[in-house]
XYZ file of C-alpha atoms in Angstrom:
406
model
C 258.974 45.363 124.095
C 256.127 43.975 126.165
C 256.050 40.280 126.471
C 252.729 38.513 126.546
C 252.152 35.510 128.688
C 252.249 32.242 126.818
C 248.649 31.565 127.521
C 247.637 34.904 126.037
C 249.637 34.201 122.911
C 247.986 30.862 122.506
C 244.519 32.392 122.876
C 245.204 35.121 120.316
C 246.634 32.655 117.886
C 243.617 30.355 118.296
C 241.198 33.200 117.591
C 243.164 34.132 114.481
C 243.217 30.588 113.252
C 239.515 30.250 113.939
C 238.861 33.427 111.989
C 240.989 32.274 109.091
C 239.339 28.846 109.169
C 235.740 30.140 109.092
C 236.138 32.231 105.960
C 236.804 29.368 103.533
C 233.862 27.347 104.973
C 231.341 30.175 104.271
C 232.547 30.649 100.709
C 232.297 26.908 100.070
C 228.740 26.743 101.331
C 227.592 29.692 99.165
C 229.144 28.092 96.105
C 227.370 24.801 96.808
C 223.956 26.512 97.151
C 224.435 28.399 93.860
C 225.393 25.199 92.101
C 222.316 23.431 93.428
C 220.097 26.262 92.230
C 221.566 26.123 88.751
C 221.134 22.354 88.630
C 217.532 22.616 89.830
C 216.771 25.256 87.202
C 218.282 23.076 84.477
C 216.296 20.063 85.649
C 213.006 22.032 85.639
C 213.815 23.410 82.185
C 214.577 19.958 80.799
C 211.388 18.540 82.325
C 209.380 21.426 80.804
C 210.890 20.792 77.379
C 210.083 17.084 77.620
C 206.470 17.774 78.687
C 206.061 20.359 75.915
C 207.349 17.989 73.253
C 205.119 15.208 74.548
C 202.027 17.442 74.587
C 202.814 18.744 71.123
C 203.052 15.225 69.873
C 199.655 14.358 71.399
C 198.049 17.541 69.988
C 199.409 16.799 66.533
C 198.076 13.274 66.732
C 194.694 14.615 68.031
C 194.210 17.088 65.195
C 195.469 14.581 62.685
C 192.904 12.109 64.004
C 190.123 14.712 63.909
C 191.007 15.688 60.354
C 190.967 12.051 59.316
C 187.570 11.626 60.993
C 186.125 14.673 59.206
C 187.422 13.427 55.866
C 186.012 9.989 56.578
C 182.612 11.402 57.625
C 182.426 13.597 54.535
C 183.283 10.655 52.349
C 180.602 8.589 54.079
C 178.059 11.383 53.625
C 178.901 11.619 49.931
C 178.583 7.873 49.547
C 175.253 7.682 51.366
C 173.915 10.685 49.470
C 174.869 9.211 46.106
C 173.452 5.828 46.978
C 170.181 7.007 48.489
C 169.640 10.164 46.455
C 168.703 12.224 49.525
C 170.154 13.873 52.629
C 169.788 10.877 54.919
C 172.769 11.987 57.016
C 170.800 15.045 58.191
C 167.210 15.442 59.228
C 165.285 14.424 56.148
C 162.761 17.248 56.469
C 165.379 19.961 56.908
C 168.216 19.093 54.526
C 170.070 21.776 52.660
C 168.195 21.187 49.434
C 166.307 23.370 46.979
C 162.973 22.023 48.185
C 163.663 22.800 51.855
C 165.034 26.226 50.922
C 162.003 27.346 48.926
C 159.371 25.408 50.915
C 160.432 24.878 54.560
C 158.430 22.047 56.081
C 159.502 22.564 59.685
C 158.359 25.822 61.267
C 160.307 25.436 64.520
C 163.807 26.897 64.335
C 166.433 28.524 66.546
C 166.836 31.810 64.687
C 166.638 35.091 66.571
C 164.367 37.828 65.204
C 167.395 39.592 63.745
C 168.502 36.435 61.942
C 164.950 35.587 60.856
C 164.217 39.052 59.453
C 167.509 39.050 57.561
C 166.784 35.650 56.055
C 163.221 36.685 55.165
C 164.417 39.873 53.457
C 166.319 37.941 50.786
C 164.924 38.562 47.310
C 166.100 36.806 44.160
C 166.978 39.066 41.239
C 166.251 36.265 38.815
C 162.538 36.455 38.075
C 162.141 32.932 36.742
C 161.666 30.256 39.393
C 163.694 27.014 39.165
C 160.633 25.109 40.418
C 156.927 24.966 39.648
C 155.540 27.853 41.657
C 151.860 28.033 42.511
C 151.234 31.350 44.342
C 149.897 30.774 47.828
C 147.971 32.826 50.372
C 149.557 32.788 53.840
C 146.927 32.836 56.594
C 148.718 34.246 59.664
C 146.945 33.903 63.015
C 147.998 36.170 65.874
C 146.451 34.694 69.012
C 146.906 34.514 72.765
C 145.966 30.840 72.921
C 143.282 28.591 71.521
C 141.663 29.162 68.128
C 137.948 28.638 68.902
C 136.891 28.816 65.251
C 139.173 26.061 63.970
C 136.141 23.871 63.024
C 134.861 26.703 60.804
C 138.296 27.318 59.257
C 138.787 23.611 58.635
C 135.519 23.592 56.721
C 136.801 26.628 54.777
C 140.004 24.759 53.777
C 138.389 21.351 53.301
C 138.979 19.879 49.849
C 141.075 22.834 48.672
C 144.431 22.571 46.909
C 147.081 22.488 49.633
C 149.510 24.123 47.212
C 147.436 27.302 47.299
C 147.563 28.152 51.002
C 149.731 27.958 54.108
C 148.969 28.552 57.794
C 151.077 30.184 60.508
C 150.189 30.632 64.191
C 151.842 32.993 66.672
C 150.638 32.242 70.218
C 152.042 33.160 73.608
C 155.308 31.375 74.489
C 154.719 27.983 76.052
C 151.257 27.543 74.576
C 150.817 24.416 72.456
C 147.724 24.169 70.281
C 145.784 21.027 71.110
C 144.772 19.733 67.708
C 144.466 16.476 65.816
C 147.350 15.508 63.542
C 144.851 15.384 60.688
C 144.051 19.094 61.009
C 145.493 21.674 58.591
C 146.521 23.600 61.739
C 148.682 20.743 63.035
C 152.319 21.790 63.657
C 151.755 25.251 62.208
C 152.956 27.222 65.241
C 156.034 29.391 64.809
C 158.594 30.325 67.510
C 156.978 33.152 69.462
C 157.742 35.763 72.095
C 155.694 37.610 74.683
C 153.207 40.164 73.317
C 151.522 43.037 75.138
C 148.540 44.933 73.764
C 149.365 48.528 72.877
C 153.132 47.992 72.749
C 155.630 47.554 69.927
C 155.715 43.825 70.713
C 152.533 43.524 68.642
C 154.455 44.834 65.626
C 157.238 42.371 66.444
C 154.739 39.505 66.357
C 153.290 40.697 63.033
C 156.761 40.919 61.498
C 157.639 37.520 62.969
C 154.620 35.952 61.274
C 155.411 37.600 57.934
C 159.080 36.654 58.140
C 158.318 32.986 58.761
C 155.802 33.011 55.919
C 158.321 34.700 53.599
C 160.674 31.736 54.014
C 158.266 29.888 51.717
C 158.913 31.452 48.306
C 155.501 30.319 47.068
C 153.665 32.583 49.512
C 152.498 35.592 47.504
C 149.793 37.142 49.698
C 149.877 37.589 53.482
C 146.743 38.125 55.561
C 146.844 38.806 59.313
C 144.014 37.293 61.347
C 143.063 36.973 65.009
C 141.493 34.124 66.947
C 138.147 35.973 66.642
C 138.242 36.212 62.817
C 136.103 34.191 60.424
C 136.028 33.932 56.607
C 132.800 35.310 55.113
C 133.439 33.897 51.605
C 134.624 30.490 50.503
C 138.246 29.680 49.726
C 138.069 29.897 45.900
C 136.573 33.403 46.144
C 139.168 34.577 48.683
C 142.057 33.078 46.743
C 141.011 34.561 43.410
C 140.333 37.962 44.989
C 143.734 38.243 46.674
C 145.939 36.627 44.041
C 144.284 38.690 41.319
C 144.689 42.021 43.098
C 147.352 44.490 41.972
C 147.154 46.251 45.352
C 147.655 45.362 48.978
C 144.902 46.001 51.500
C 146.302 48.079 54.348
C 144.068 50.690 55.903
C 145.985 53.979 55.981
C 144.269 57.310 56.588
C 144.877 60.714 58.145
C 142.966 61.116 61.402
C 143.115 64.749 62.617
C 141.738 63.893 66.076
C 143.696 63.148 69.236
C 143.396 59.449 68.361
C 145.316 60.033 65.131
C 147.557 63.088 64.781
C 147.323 63.527 68.533
C 149.527 60.459 68.943
C 152.323 61.829 66.771
C 155.641 62.525 68.492
C 157.646 65.429 67.069
C 160.882 63.645 67.984
C 160.261 61.472 64.908
C 161.199 64.432 62.694
C 162.687 64.813 60.134
C 162.216 61.188 59.050
C 158.492 61.157 59.832
C 156.653 64.486 59.635
C 153.138 65.125 60.912
C 151.571 65.178 57.391
C 153.030 61.661 56.858
C 151.458 60.265 60.030
C 148.784 57.656 59.325
C 146.424 55.397 61.205
C 144.782 52.128 60.218
C 143.486 48.731 61.238
C 146.038 46.271 62.516
C 144.449 43.500 60.449
C 146.110 43.924 57.073
C 146.630 41.983 53.864
C 149.648 42.602 51.664
C 151.566 41.152 48.760
C 155.055 39.705 48.906
C 156.812 42.887 47.808
C 155.357 44.916 50.669
C 155.875 42.115 53.192
C 159.596 42.001 52.352
C 159.877 45.784 52.697
C 158.179 45.794 56.117
C 160.264 42.920 57.469
C 163.463 44.553 56.168
C 162.833 47.941 57.765
C 164.917 48.902 60.779
C 165.147 52.684 60.629
C 161.442 53.544 60.926
C 160.688 50.652 63.247
C 163.321 52.037 65.646
C 161.578 55.425 65.630
C 158.285 53.813 66.598
C 159.953 51.682 69.243
C 161.486 54.789 70.836
C 158.742 57.372 70.462
C 155.389 55.603 69.987
C 154.493 54.719 73.568
C 151.010 54.420 75.111
C 148.695 56.095 74.360
C 150.338 55.823 70.942
C 149.741 52.315 69.593
C 152.427 51.150 67.132
C 150.254 48.411 65.629
C 147.772 51.074 64.451
C 150.361 53.485 63.030
C 153.653 51.838 62.061
C 152.677 49.904 58.929
C 150.111 52.501 57.694
C 152.707 55.290 58.058
C 155.564 53.265 56.577
C 153.513 52.323 53.501
C 152.274 55.914 53.112
C 155.899 57.123 53.040
C 157.271 54.699 50.460
C 154.703 52.391 48.880
C 151.435 54.312 48.612
C 150.711 53.377 44.959
C 150.879 49.672 45.881
C 148.129 50.015 48.469
C 144.308 50.096 48.178
C 144.079 52.084 51.446
C 141.393 49.813 52.866
C 141.091 46.610 54.836
C 139.440 43.356 53.780
C 138.478 42.490 57.380
C 135.121 43.782 58.601
C 134.846 45.219 62.113
C 132.190 47.273 63.885
C 133.434 50.393 65.700
C 129.997 51.943 66.046
C 129.895 51.485 69.817
C 132.996 53.614 70.359
C 135.737 52.880 72.865
C 139.150 51.219 72.433
C 137.719 47.886 71.268
C 135.236 47.019 68.511
C 131.872 45.367 68.993
C 131.907 41.634 69.718
C 129.362 39.272 68.173
C 127.920 36.339 70.089
C 125.476 33.584 69.164
C 122.426 35.876 69.293
C 123.910 38.120 66.601
C 124.504 35.353 64.070
C 121.721 35.430 61.519
C 121.577 35.020 57.780
C 120.805 38.710 57.338
C 123.729 39.757 59.518
C 126.209 37.650 57.538
C 124.812 38.837 54.224
C 125.204 42.433 55.402
C 128.903 41.832 56.007
C 129.302 40.143 52.652
C 127.495 42.845 50.710
C 126.272 45.979 52.459
C 125.325 47.800 49.273
C 128.485 49.893 49.017
C 131.126 49.573 46.328
C 134.878 49.648 46.850
C 137.818 49.853 44.489
C 139.336 46.647 43.186
C 142.145 47.068 40.635
C 140.705 49.578 38.152
C 137.079 48.633 38.803
C 134.432 48.727 41.502
C 133.164 45.704 43.412
C 130.553 44.981 46.055
C 132.843 42.354 47.592
C 134.736 44.537 50.044
C 135.250 42.258 53.060
C 136.603 38.733 52.881
C 136.899 38.241 56.660
C 135.172 39.597 59.764
C 135.797 40.018 63.475
C 135.221 40.159 66.462
C 133.311 36.922 67.214
C 132.870 35.256 70.598
C 133.314 31.475 70.859
C 129.547 31.141 71.415
C 129.054 32.155 67.777
C 130.699 28.980 66.470
C 127.627 26.709 66.401
C 125.272 29.096 64.561
C 128.105 29.956 62.148
C 128.574 26.262 61.349
C 124.828 25.952 60.762
C 124.860 28.848 58.251
C 128.267 28.465 56.628
C 127.186 26.211 53.757
C 124.036 28.216 53.012
C 125.387 31.768 53.337
C 129.153 31.585 52.968
C 129.193 28.606 50.606
C 131.716 26.438 52.394
């Protein structure tokens, strides 16, 4: 047996004791860290539960408070309504009432075209009206800006029954008509959008005017006019003529030239075939039934939007073709707005002050030809005329009472 020195024995024993002593210390530390982690997790969990319960309590109280407020507001509205007999808790001119529904007084609204056209397409099945309905003529002005012939139109409307007509103006966005608050044109602008000549945006503007006019259930006839249009007969004659007609007045004819059939796009087949393609004046007049049908249409409008591009002009073809396809018997196939295309070109002749004579106006009123009206013939073919320059206003005012009787 080998004997170790005492010092060596002591050293070996110390190392062994150190080794045995370190092991329990490490285990103890690991256990302490694990315990702390568990405690921390429990504390966070408890805090989360407390916060959640507190928030839930606040949310419950919030919704309870809101519900109580709604109930209180409704009760107040009912009380005020019963006491005052009107919708004083909302804007008085735009309350949800029968009168505001059938005769909107405010033309400005926030509806998109899609919403507006849907609203305008509504038709009651019940034929009897729950209010006294006097059929009205809607005069719809499509203009870029000012209406230079307002003085003449105001004379036309002067003294007439306001229950027999309504006025709507579609101008470029941002334009505000500068007019006296005593004028029949005051606050008659509708929400508008940008319009470009020769594009489908002109059709959009026409439909926008009709749709806004259709919101008034008393409007029975719809005539589209420009800023260069004038009335060539007085209001009683125009009103009787349009209200008494069993047809609409939309020019719709087959033009075999490149300006008619030449604009047809074969991609419109099979919904629109070449023999169905029609052309006509943009300046139409139609009854309520046709106006609702045009505003409601999506399918054929989409075809024109996609395939009728310059030099195809949707405003000259869409409505004439659409009516030809589905509503031909309701249409007189002529316009009631005179225009002179004798000079040729893309635009009609314009009349200035030097053209305005008694003979000229009488020629427009009665040029010796007869046109169909209901089942008869009449020499009154044109109720309106265009295209007049602003310089024509003064001589027109001088002759209006003598020639046009207003």
